[in-house]
Coordinates of C-alpha atoms in Angstrom, one line a residue:
M1 CA 0.0 0.0 0.0
A2 CA 1.8 3.1 -1.3
K3 CA 1.6 6.1 1.1
N4 CA 2.9 9.7 0.8
N5 CA 2.1 13.0 2.3
L6 CA 1.3 15.9 0.0
A7 CA 3.6 18.9 0.3
A8 CA 0.9 21.3 -0.7
S9 CA -0.5 21.3 2.9
F10 CA 2.6 21.1 4.9
R11 CA 2.3 24.6 6.3
D12 CA -1.1 24.0 8.1
P13 CA -0.8 22.8 11.8
S14 CA -4.4 21.8 11.7
G15 CA -3.8 18.9 9.4
F16 CA -2.5 17.7 6.1
L17 CA -3.3 15.8 3.0
F18 CA -1.8 12.4 2.2
K19 CA -2.3 9.7 -0.5
I20 CA -2.8 6.0 -0.2
D21 CA -2.8 4.2 -3.5
N22 CA -3.6 7.4 -5.4
T23 CA -6.6 8.2 -3.2
V24 CA -6.3 11.5 -1.3
Y25 CA -7.1 11.7 2.4
R26 CA -6.9 14.5 4.9
Q27 CA -5.7 14.1 8.5
I28 CA -7.3 16.5 11.0
N29 CA -5.1 17.0 14.0
S30 CA -6.3 17.2 17.5
S31 CA -5.4 20.9 17.7
Y32 CA -8.2 21.6 15.2
R33 CA -10.8 19.5 17.0
E34 CA -12.9 22.3 18.4
H35 CA -13.2 24.1 15.1
F36 CA -13.9 20.9 13.1
D37 CA -16.6 19.8 15.5
F38 CA -18.2 23.3 15.3
L39 CA -18.1 23.2 11.5
L40 CA -20.3 20.1 11.5
K41 CA -22.5 21.1 14.6
S42 CA -23.2 24.6 13.3
G43 CA -24.7 23.4 10.1
L44 CA -22.0 25.3 8.1
Y45 CA -20.6 22.1 6.5
K46 CA -24.1 21.0 5.4
K47 CA -25.0 24.4 4.0
L48 CA -21.8 24.8 2.0
T49 CA -21.7 21.2 0.6
S50 CA -25.4 21.3 -0.3
E51 CA -24.7 24.5 -2.4
G52 CA -21.6 23.1 -4.0
L53 CA -19.3 25.6 -2.3
L54 CA -17.2 23.2 -0.3
I55 CA -16.0 19.8 -1.4
P56 CA -17.8 17.1 0.6
H57 CA -16.0 14.3 2.4
Q58 CA -16.6 10.9 4.1
E59 CA -15.1 10.0 7.4
A60 CA -12.5 7.3 7.0
N61 CA -11.1 4.8 9.5
L62 CA -8.8 6.4 12.0
S63 CA -6.4 3.5 11.5
L64 CA -5.2 5.4 8.4
K65 CA -3.7 8.1 10.6
Q66 CA -0.2 9.2 9.7
T67 CA 0.8 10.6 13.1
S68 CA -0.3 10.3 16.7
R69 CA -1.8 13.8 16.6
A70 CA -4.7 12.7 14.4
Y71 CA -8.2 13.4 15.6
K72 CA -10.1 12.4 12.4
I73 CA -9.3 11.1 8.9
I74 CA -11.5 12.2 6.1
K75 CA -11.7 11.2 2.5
P76 CA -12.7 14.2 0.3
T77 CA -14.4 13.8 -3.0
Q78 CA -11.6 13.4 -5.4
I79 CA -10.8 16.2 -7.8
P80 CA -9.9 14.8 -11.3
F81 CA -7.3 17.6 -12.1
I82 CA -5.7 20.1 -9.8
S83 CA -5.1 23.5 -11.3
Y84 CA -3.5 26.7 -10.1
P85 CA -4.6 30.4 -10.4
Y86 CA -1.8 31.3 -12.9
E87 CA -3.4 28.7 -15.2
W88 CA -6.9 30.2 -15.1
C89 CA -8.5 32.7 -17.4
F90 CA -9.8 36.0 -15.9
S91 CA -13.3 34.8 -15.3
Q92 CA -12.1 31.6 -13.5
L93 CA -10.1 33.7 -11.1
K94 CA -13.0 36.2 -10.7
D95 CA -15.5 33.5 -10.0
S96 CA -13.1 31.9 -7.5
A97 CA -12.8 35.3 -5.7
L98 CA -16.6 35.7 -5.5
V99 CA -17.1 32.2 -4.2
T100 CA -14.5 32.8 -1.5
L101 CA -16.4 35.9 -0.4
K102 CA -19.7 34.1 -0.5
I103 CA -18.3 31.4 1.7
Q104 CA -17.1 33.9 4.2
K105 CA -20.5 35.5 4.4
I106 CA -22.2 32.2 5.0
A107 CA -19.5 31.2 7.5
L108 CA -20.2 34.4 9.6
E109 CA -23.9 33.5 9.6
H110 CA -23.0 30.2 11.2
G111 CA -20.5 31.6 13.8
M112 CA -17.4 30.9 11.8
T113 CA -14.9 32.7 9.6
L114 CA -12.3 31.8 6.9
K115 CA -8.8 31.9 8.4
D116 CA -7.5 31.4 4.8
A117 CA -8.5 33.0 1.6
S118 CA -5.9 31.4 -0.7
A119 CA -6.7 31.1 -4.4
F120 CA -4.9 27.7 -4.2
N121 CA -7.7 26.5 -1.9
I122 CA -10.2 26.8 -4.8
Q123 CA -10.5 24.1 -7.4
F124 CA -12.8 23.6 -10.3
F125 CA -15.1 20.6 -9.8
E126 CA -17.9 19.7 -12.2
G127 CA -17.5 23.1 -13.9
K128 CA -17.7 25.3 -10.8
P129 CA -15.2 26.8 -8.3
V130 CA -15.3 25.0 -5.0
L131 CA -13.3 25.3 -1.7
I132 CA -11.3 22.2 -1.1
D133 CA -9.7 23.0 2.3
T134 CA -12.0 21.8 5.0
L135 CA -9.6 23.2 7.6
S136 CA -9.9 26.8 6.4
F137 CA -12.6 27.7 9.0
E138 CA -12.3 28.7 12.6
K139 CA -14.8 29.9 15.2
Y140 CA -15.6 33.6 14.8
K141 CA -15.0 35.9 17.8
E142 CA -16.9 39.1 18.0
G143 CA -14.7 42.1 17.4
E144 CA -11.9 40.3 15.6
P145 CA -11.0 41.5 12.1
W146 CA -10.9 39.1 9.1
V147 CA -7.5 37.5 9.4
A148 CA -7.5 36.4 5.7
Y149 CA -8.2 40.0 4.5
K150 CA -4.6 40.6 3.3
Q151 CA -4.4 37.2 1.7
F152 CA -7.6 37.8 -0.2
C153 CA -6.4 41.1 -1.5
Q154 CA -3.1 39.7 -2.6
H155 CA -4.4 36.5 -4.1
F156 CA -7.6 37.8 -5.8
L157 CA -8.2 41.5 -5.9
A158 CA -4.6 42.5 -6.8
T159 CA -4.3 39.9 -9.5
L160 CA -7.6 40.7 -11.1
A161 CA -6.9 44.4 -11.0
L162 CA -3.6 43.9 -12.8
M163 CA -5.2 41.7 -15.4
A164 CA -8.0 44.1 -16.0
Y165 CA -6.1 47.4 -15.9
T166 CA -2.6 46.6 -17.0
D167 CA -2.0 43.3 -18.8
F168 CA -3.5 39.9 -18.5
R169 CA -0.1 38.3 -18.5
L170 CA 0.7 39.8 -15.0
S171 CA -1.3 36.9 -13.6
S172 CA 1.9 34.9 -14.1
L173 CA 3.4 36.8 -11.2
F174 CA 1.7 34.2 -9.1
K175 CA 4.5 31.9 -10.1
N176 CA 7.0 34.2 -8.4
Y177 CA 4.7 35.1 -5.4
I178 CA 2.8 32.0 -4.4
D179 CA 1.7 33.7 -1.2
G180 CA 0.0 36.4 -3.3
I181 CA 1.2 39.4 -5.4
P182 CA 2.6 42.0 -3.0
L183 CA 0.3 45.1 -2.7
D184 CA 3.2 47.5 -3.0
L185 CA 4.2 46.0 -6.3
T186 CA 0.6 45.9 -7.4
V187 CA 0.0 49.6 -6.9
K188 CA 3.2 50.4 -8.8
L189 CA 2.0 48.5 -11.8
L190 CA -1.6 49.8 -11.8
P191 CA -2.5 53.0 -13.8
F192 CA -3.7 56.1 -12.0
K193 CA -7.3 55.6 -13.1
A194 CA -7.5 52.5 -10.9
R195 CA -7.4 54.8 -7.9
L196 CA -10.7 56.3 -9.0
R197 CA -12.6 53.2 -8.1
I198 CA -13.3 53.4 -4.4
P199 CA -12.9 49.6 -3.6
L200 CA -9.6 49.5 -5.3
F201 CA -8.4 52.7 -3.7
L202 CA -9.3 51.3 -0.3
H203 CA -8.2 47.7 -0.5
L204 CA -5.2 48.0 -2.7
F205 CA -3.7 51.6 -2.6
M206 CA -4.6 52.5 1.0
H207 CA -4.0 48.9 2.1
A208 CA -0.5 49.0 0.5
K209 CA 0.3 52.3 2.2
S210 CA -0.8 50.9 5.5
Q211 CA 1.5 47.9 5.1
I212 CA 4.4 50.1 4.3
N213 CA 3.7 52.3 7.4
Y214 CA 3.6 49.3 9.7
A215 CA 6.7 47.7 8.1
D216 CA 8.7 50.7 9.1
K217 CA 7.7 50.6 12.8
Q218 CA 7.8 48.1 15.6
V219 CA 4.1 47.8 16.5
K220 CA 2.7 45.3 18.9
K221 CA 0.3 42.8 17.5
E222 CA -2.6 44.0 19.7
E223 CA -2.1 47.5 18.4
I224 CA -2.6 46.4 14.8
K225 CA -5.6 44.2 15.6
K226 CA -8.3 46.7 16.0
S227 CA -11.8 45.7 17.0
I228 CA -14.3 45.5 14.2
S229 CA -18.0 44.7 14.6
K230 CA -19.7 41.9 12.7
T231 CA -21.7 44.5 10.8
S232 CA -18.5 46.3 9.8
L233 CA -16.9 43.0 8.8
L234 CA -19.9 42.2 6.5
A235 CA -19.6 45.7 5.0
L236 CA -15.9 45.0 4.3
I237 CA -16.9 41.8 2.5
D238 CA -19.5 43.7 0.5
S239 CA -16.9 46.3 -0.4
L240 CA -14.4 43.6 -1.6
E241 CA -17.3 42.0 -3.6
S242 CA -18.0 45.3 -5.2
G243 CA -14.3 45.7 -6.1
V244 CA -14.2 42.3 -7.7
N245 CA -17.4 42.8 -9.6
L246 CA -16.3 46.1 -11.2
L247 CA -13.3 44.5 -12.8
K248 CA -13.8 43.4 -16.4
W249 CA -11.7 41.7 -19.0
K250 CA -12.9 40.7 -22.5
P251 CA -11.2 38.6 -25.1
A252 CA -9.8 40.9 -27.8
G253 CA -9.4 38.3 -30.5
T254 CA -5.9 37.0 -31.2
E255 CA -4.3 35.1 -34.0
W256 CA -5.6 31.7 -32.9
G257 CA -8.4 32.8 -30.6
D258 CA -11.0 32.6 -33.4
Y259 CA -9.3 29.7 -35.2
Y260 CA -12.5 27.6 -35.4
P261 CA -14.6 27.5 -37.5
E262 CA -14.0 30.4 -39.9
N263 CA -10.3 31.3 -39.7
N264 CA -8.8 28.0 -40.8
N265 CA -8.1 25.9 -43.9
Y266 CA -11.2 23.7 -43.6
V267 CA -14.2 23.8 -45.8
S268 CA -17.3 22.9 -43.8
S269 CA -17.3 19.3 -45.1
A270 CA -13.7 18.8 -44.1
L271 CA -14.3 20.2 -40.7
K272 CA -17.3 17.8 -40.3
Q273 CA -15.1 14.9 -41.5
K274 CA -12.4 15.8 -39.0
T275 CA -14.9 16.0 -36.2
N276 CA -16.3 12.6 -37.1
L277 CA -12.8 11.1 -37.3
V278 CA -11.8 12.4 -33.9
K279 CA -15.1 11.1 -32.5
A280 CA -14.6 7.7 -34.1
F281 CA -11.0 7.5 -32.9
L282 CA -12.1 8.4 -29.4
N283 CA -14.9 5.9 -29.3
S284 CA -12.5 3.1 -30.5
Q285 CA -10.5 3.5 -27.2
K286 CA -11.3 2.7 -23.6
T287 CA -10.8 6.3 -22.4
N288 CA -11.3 7.5 -18.9
S289 CA -9.7 10.9 -19.4
V290 CA -8.6 13.3 -22.2
W291 CA -6.3 16.2 -22.5
D292 CA -6.6 18.4 -25.5
L293 CA -3.3 20.2 -26.1
G294 CA -4.0 23.2 -28.1
G295 CA -7.8 22.9 -27.5
N296 CA -8.5 26.5 -28.5
T297 CA -12.2 27.3 -27.6
G298 CA -12.9 23.6 -26.9
L299 CA -14.6 22.5 -30.1
F300 CA -12.9 19.1 -30.2
S301 CA -12.4 18.9 -26.4
R302 CA -16.2 18.7 -26.1
L303 CA -16.4 15.6 -28.2
A304 CA -15.0 13.9 -25.1
S305 CA -16.5 16.0 -22.3
D306 CA -20.0 15.6 -23.9
Q307 CA -19.6 11.9 -23.4
N308 CA -19.0 12.5 -19.7
I309 CA -15.2 11.9 -20.1
P310 CA -13.2 14.2 -17.8
T311 CA -11.4 16.5 -20.2
V312 CA -8.8 19.2 -19.7
S313 CA -8.7 21.6 -22.6
F314 CA -5.4 23.4 -22.7
D315 CA -4.4 26.4 -24.8
I316 CA -1.8 29.1 -24.8
D317 CA -4.4 31.8 -25.8
P318 CA -6.2 33.5 -22.9
D319 CA -8.9 34.7 -25.3
A320 CA -9.7 31.1 -26.3
I321 CA -9.7 29.8 -22.7
E322 CA -12.0 32.7 -21.6
V323 CA -14.5 31.8 -24.4
S324 CA -14.3 28.1 -23.5
Y325 CA -15.0 28.8 -19.8
E326 CA -17.9 31.1 -20.6
T327 CA -19.3 28.3 -22.8
L328 CA -18.9 25.9 -19.9
K329 CA -20.9 28.2 -17.6
N330 CA -23.6 28.9 -20.1
K331 CA -24.1 25.2 -20.9
K332 CA -23.6 24.1 -17.3
E333 CA -21.0 21.6 -18.4
K334 CA -19.4 19.4 -15.8
F335 CA -16.7 17.4 -17.5
I336 CA -14.5 20.0 -19.2
L337 CA -11.8 22.2 -17.6
P338 CA -10.3 24.9 -19.8
L339 CA -6.7 25.9 -18.7
L340 CA -3.9 28.1 -19.9
L341 CA -0.8 26.1 -21.0
D342 CA 2.3 27.1 -22.9
L343 CA 3.6 23.6 -23.8
T344 CA 7.0 25.0 -24.5
N345 CA 7.2 26.4 -21.0
P346 CA 4.6 24.6 -18.8
S347 CA 3.9 25.5 -15.2
P348 CA 6.9 24.1 -13.2
A349 CA 7.2 22.7 -9.7
L350 CA 7.1 25.6 -7.2
G351 CA 7.3 26.4 -3.5
W352 CA 9.1 24.8 -0.6
D353 CA 11.5 22.1 -1.8
N354 CA 10.0 22.5 -5.2
Q355 CA 7.1 20.4 -4.1
E356 CA 4.3 22.7 -2.9
R357 CA 2.9 23.2 -6.4
D358 CA 3.3 20.3 -8.8
P359 CA 4.3 20.7 -12.5
I360 CA 1.2 20.9 -14.6
L361 CA 2.0 18.0 -17.0
Y362 CA 2.5 15.5 -14.2
R363 CA -0.4 16.2 -11.8
A364 CA -2.5 13.4 -13.1
K365 CA -2.4 10.5 -15.5
V366 CA -4.3 10.7 -18.8
D367 CA -5.5 8.0 -21.1
T368 CA -5.8 10.0 -24.4
I369 CA -4.3 13.2 -25.7
F370 CA -5.6 15.2 -28.6
A371 CA -2.9 17.1 -30.4
L372 CA -4.8 18.8 -33.3
A373 CA -3.4 21.7 -35.3
I374 CA -0.6 22.1 -32.8
I375 CA 2.4 20.1 -34.1
H376 CA 3.3 22.7 -36.8
H377 CA 3.4 25.5 -34.1
L378 CA 5.7 23.6 -31.9
A379 CA 8.0 22.2 -34.6
I380 CA 8.2 25.3 -36.9
S381 CA 7.6 28.3 -34.5
N382 CA 9.4 26.8 -31.5
N383 CA 12.1 24.5 -33.1
V384 CA 10.9 21.5 -31.1
S385 CA 11.9 18.4 -33.0
L386 CA 9.3 15.8 -33.9
E387 CA 11.3 13.2 -31.9
N388 CA 11.0 15.4 -28.8
L389 CA 7.3 15.9 -29.3
A390 CA 6.7 12.1 -29.7
S391 CA 8.8 11.5 -26.6
L392 CA 6.8 13.9 -24.5
F393 CA 3.5 12.5 -25.6
A394 CA 4.7 9.0 -24.8
K395 CA 5.5 10.1 -21.2
L396 CA 2.0 11.5 -20.8
C397 CA -0.5 9.2 -22.4
N398 CA -1.3 5.8 -23.8
N399 CA -3.4 6.9 -26.8
L400 CA -2.8 9.8 -29.1
V401 CA -5.0 11.5 -31.7
V402 CA -2.7 13.8 -33.6
E403 CA -2.9 15.9 -36.7
F404 CA 0.0 16.5 -39.1
I405 CA -0.2 19.6 -41.3
P406 CA 2.4 19.6 -44.1
K407 CA 4.5 22.6 -45.3
E408 CA 2.2 23.1 -48.3
D409 CA -0.6 24.1 -46.0
S410 CA -1.1 27.9 -45.9
Q411 CA -1.1 27.9 -42.0
V412 CA 2.4 26.4 -42.1
Q413 CA 3.4 28.8 -44.9
K414 CA 2.5 31.7 -42.6
L415 CA 4.9 30.4 -40.0
L416 CA 7.7 30.0 -42.6
A417 CA 7.1 33.4 -44.2
T418 CA 9.4 35.3 -41.9
R419 CA 12.1 32.6 -41.3
E420 CA 14.3 30.3 -43.2
D421 CA 13.1 26.7 -43.7
I422 CA 15.5 24.7 -41.6
F423 CA 13.2 21.8 -41.1
P424 CA 14.1 19.1 -43.7
D425 CA 12.6 16.3 -41.5
Y426 CA 9.2 18.1 -41.3
T427 CA 7.5 15.8 -43.7
K428 CA 4.8 13.2 -43.5
E429 CA 7.5 10.5 -43.7
G430 CA 9.7 12.2 -41.1
F431 CA 6.7 12.7 -38.8
E432 CA 5.7 9.0 -39.0
K433 CA 9.3 7.9 -38.4
A434 CA 9.7 10.0 -35.3
F435 CA 6.5 8.9 -33.7
A436 CA 7.0 5.2 -34.6
N437 CA 9.8 5.2 -32.1
F438 CA 7.2 5.5 -29.3
F439 CA 3.8 4.8 -30.8
L440 CA 2.1 2.2 -33.0
I441 CA 0.3 4.0 -35.8
E442 CA -3.1 2.3 -35.8
K443 CA -5.0 4.6 -38.3
C444 CA -4.1 7.4 -40.7
E445 CA -6.8 9.3 -42.5
L446 CA -6.4 12.1 -45.1
I447 CA -8.8 15.0 -44.3
K448 CA -10.7 15.8 -47.5
A449 CA -10.1 19.0 -49.4
S450 CA -6.7 19.4 -47.6
K451 CA -3.3 17.8 -47.3
R452 CA -3.7 17.3 -43.6
F453 CA -3.6 13.9 -42.0
L454 CA -5.2 12.6 -38.8
Y455 CA -3.6 9.7 -36.9
L456 CA -4.7 7.4 -34.1
M457 CA -1.7 6.1 -32.2
R458 CA -1.2 3.7 -29.3
K459 CA 1.9 3.8 -27.2
N460 CA 4.3 0.9 -27.9
G461 CA 3.7 -1.9 -25.5
Q462 CA 0.1 -1.0 -24.7
K463 CA -2.5 -3.6 -25.1
E464 CA -6.1 -3.0 -26.2

């Protein structure tokens, strides 16, 4: 029976996560007993789980305890794929912020408060943001300020403001500051007009100034902790909610953001044939999970998710991921997760001992990968050899649905227009030779009215 503790929760004295045979459990330490019992007794747990705001759990046998400090062992509902805020589109982060504030309001109604407001405590489950840290609550004491206020501002409000007012790409600062983007840095990067919005002025600019003032002085903890009534605390939450709601970001349309269905080389009959081929290839496999690398707005990803197959739809384009996520919300989809991914520079291992945040490509196992209309970008634009591509895919999946687009195609010609053609092996024959070192090519179909080919491959050594 394989066991290991998960580094993501090592900072919390209340308990920690661990795995047994790929199943995640949470140990609740005796030091958190009072708060955990109150979470259940107050009705807060029932309220939050019934509304899909907190991940539910089952109590497990205490014999699974990892240390003598254990009070309870619980088995949370398992999340198919763990994602991090720097991989989310704007609306995913915004919805996560609003869910966090909603949970805090409900907690106060039940005599509790969030002691943590980390964006990393939110995950997407069945299409919605949900709190996964059962140990984030503590009993509320009248007059105490919200201890997670600073964390919320740094994790959510600061990041959203930077994305909305300055540049979407600043969300990647989360990789450098996994405890939240510092407010002094935030206000330096925000334009002056952001000050004109009262919630941002109060919670970012004035908050940052206050932090600087306290940093320069030796102030006792009790002097910083000013009494605040419950009514004032709720007003604070309302103000934060107003600040989040006023922030907007809309897709502007990028080179590949509107790739399907108009802006490509497919006539309608060819696109329909490609769709049918991908669907047929998918149905010929026993597939429990799909990753679509270069999923764009999710057209082909949804061929899997519509069959209730958990599907992660990756793309480098924030516009495409935003559109895909809005589609998910509108259709109330449960089996697709759109995420940002630069396959040439994927999210790395981060945090303490490089283990707090796992690298994106190795957080879960996947049965089948779609690699459609992406090989030419990686091989031509980024100089990644076909051999390296095949090797990576073989590390990640058992089955591969992959498209090869030859040099004669106008989309490849666009990529070659501004550079020398230094890719003699980028041919159909060279593609098949490189991938044959790792995969068995089971099917190859020419897509009509084009010179593009769609392949179904199975990793060498895999049985049907």
